[in-house]
Amino acid sequence: NFMLTQPHSVSESPGKTVTISCTRSSGSIASNYVQWYQQRPGSSPTTVIYEDNQRPSGVPDRFSGSIDSSSNSASLTISGLKTEDEADYYCQSYDSSN
């Protein structure tokens, strides 16, 4: 089993770029796809990135995902920040050993 660890909070000004990290505690970050979910207050989570770097239809290209094997982490980058991007963001992956 492994854990995924994200920073407690990140903040940036509108128009800027923010990156949220997601570090895998053991095993390779590249061994299983990573998904990212956005949850706005009072709403259910929606997928903004799947399979490491794929955007569902309707998600703007301001959202991008990547993985970095050297730090064993995934990242969600949001560029050109808008007030509507204020939300909780969660990373998710699978344990293929189970």
XYZ file of C-alpha atoms in Angstrom, residues 7-73:
67
model
C 0.293 20.263 0.408
C -2.259 21.477 2.925
C -2.884 24.660 0.984
C -1.587 26.603 -1.985
C -2.554 30.091 -3.057
C -1.815 32.469 -5.892
C -3.289 35.588 -7.465
C -5.694 35.631 -10.425
C -3.873 35.406 -13.723
C -0.906 33.616 -12.208
C 0.082 29.945 -12.337
C -0.127 27.487 -9.476
C 1.192 23.937 -9.198
C -0.154 21.377 -6.728
C 2.062 18.405 -5.969
C 1.089 14.847 -5.075
C 3.910 12.680 -3.742
C 3.677 8.896 -3.640
C 5.117 7.348 -0.479
C 6.336 4.059 -1.978
C 6.452 2.378 -5.339
C 6.794 4.291 -8.575
C 4.491 7.198 -9.370
C 4.714 6.033 -12.984
C 3.394 2.546 -12.261
C -0.252 3.612 -12.053
C -2.139 6.487 -13.618
C -2.893 9.549 -11.515
C -6.203 11.384 -11.612
C -7.017 14.865 -10.309
C -10.409 16.003 -9.053
C -11.770 19.470 -8.407
C -14.359 20.007 -5.685
C -15.982 23.400 -5.408
C -17.827 24.288 -2.196
C -21.206 22.570 -2.060
C -20.566 20.487 -5.177
C -19.488 16.946 -5.965
C -15.952 16.327 -7.238
C -15.353 16.464 -10.977
C -12.391 15.088 -12.911
C -9.992 17.676 -14.316
C -7.147 15.300 -15.239
C -7.130 11.535 -15.826
C -4.377 9.118 -16.864
C -1.644 11.493 -15.661
C -2.171 14.250 -18.205
C -5.448 13.807 -20.070
C -8.218 16.413 -19.859
C -11.868 15.415 -20.053
C -13.983 17.226 -22.600
C -14.911 20.660 -21.314
C -11.901 21.117 -19.048
C -9.877 24.098 -20.283
C -6.272 23.673 -21.343
C -5.283 25.931 -18.459
C -5.281 22.658 -16.499
C -2.399 20.276 -17.088
C -1.040 17.211 -15.370
C 2.410 15.681 -15.250
C 4.458 13.126 -13.372
C 8.081 13.355 -12.243
C 9.795 10.077 -11.508
C 12.788 11.781 -9.893
C 10.608 13.181 -7.107
C 8.085 10.315 -7.337
C 5.303 12.855 -7.607
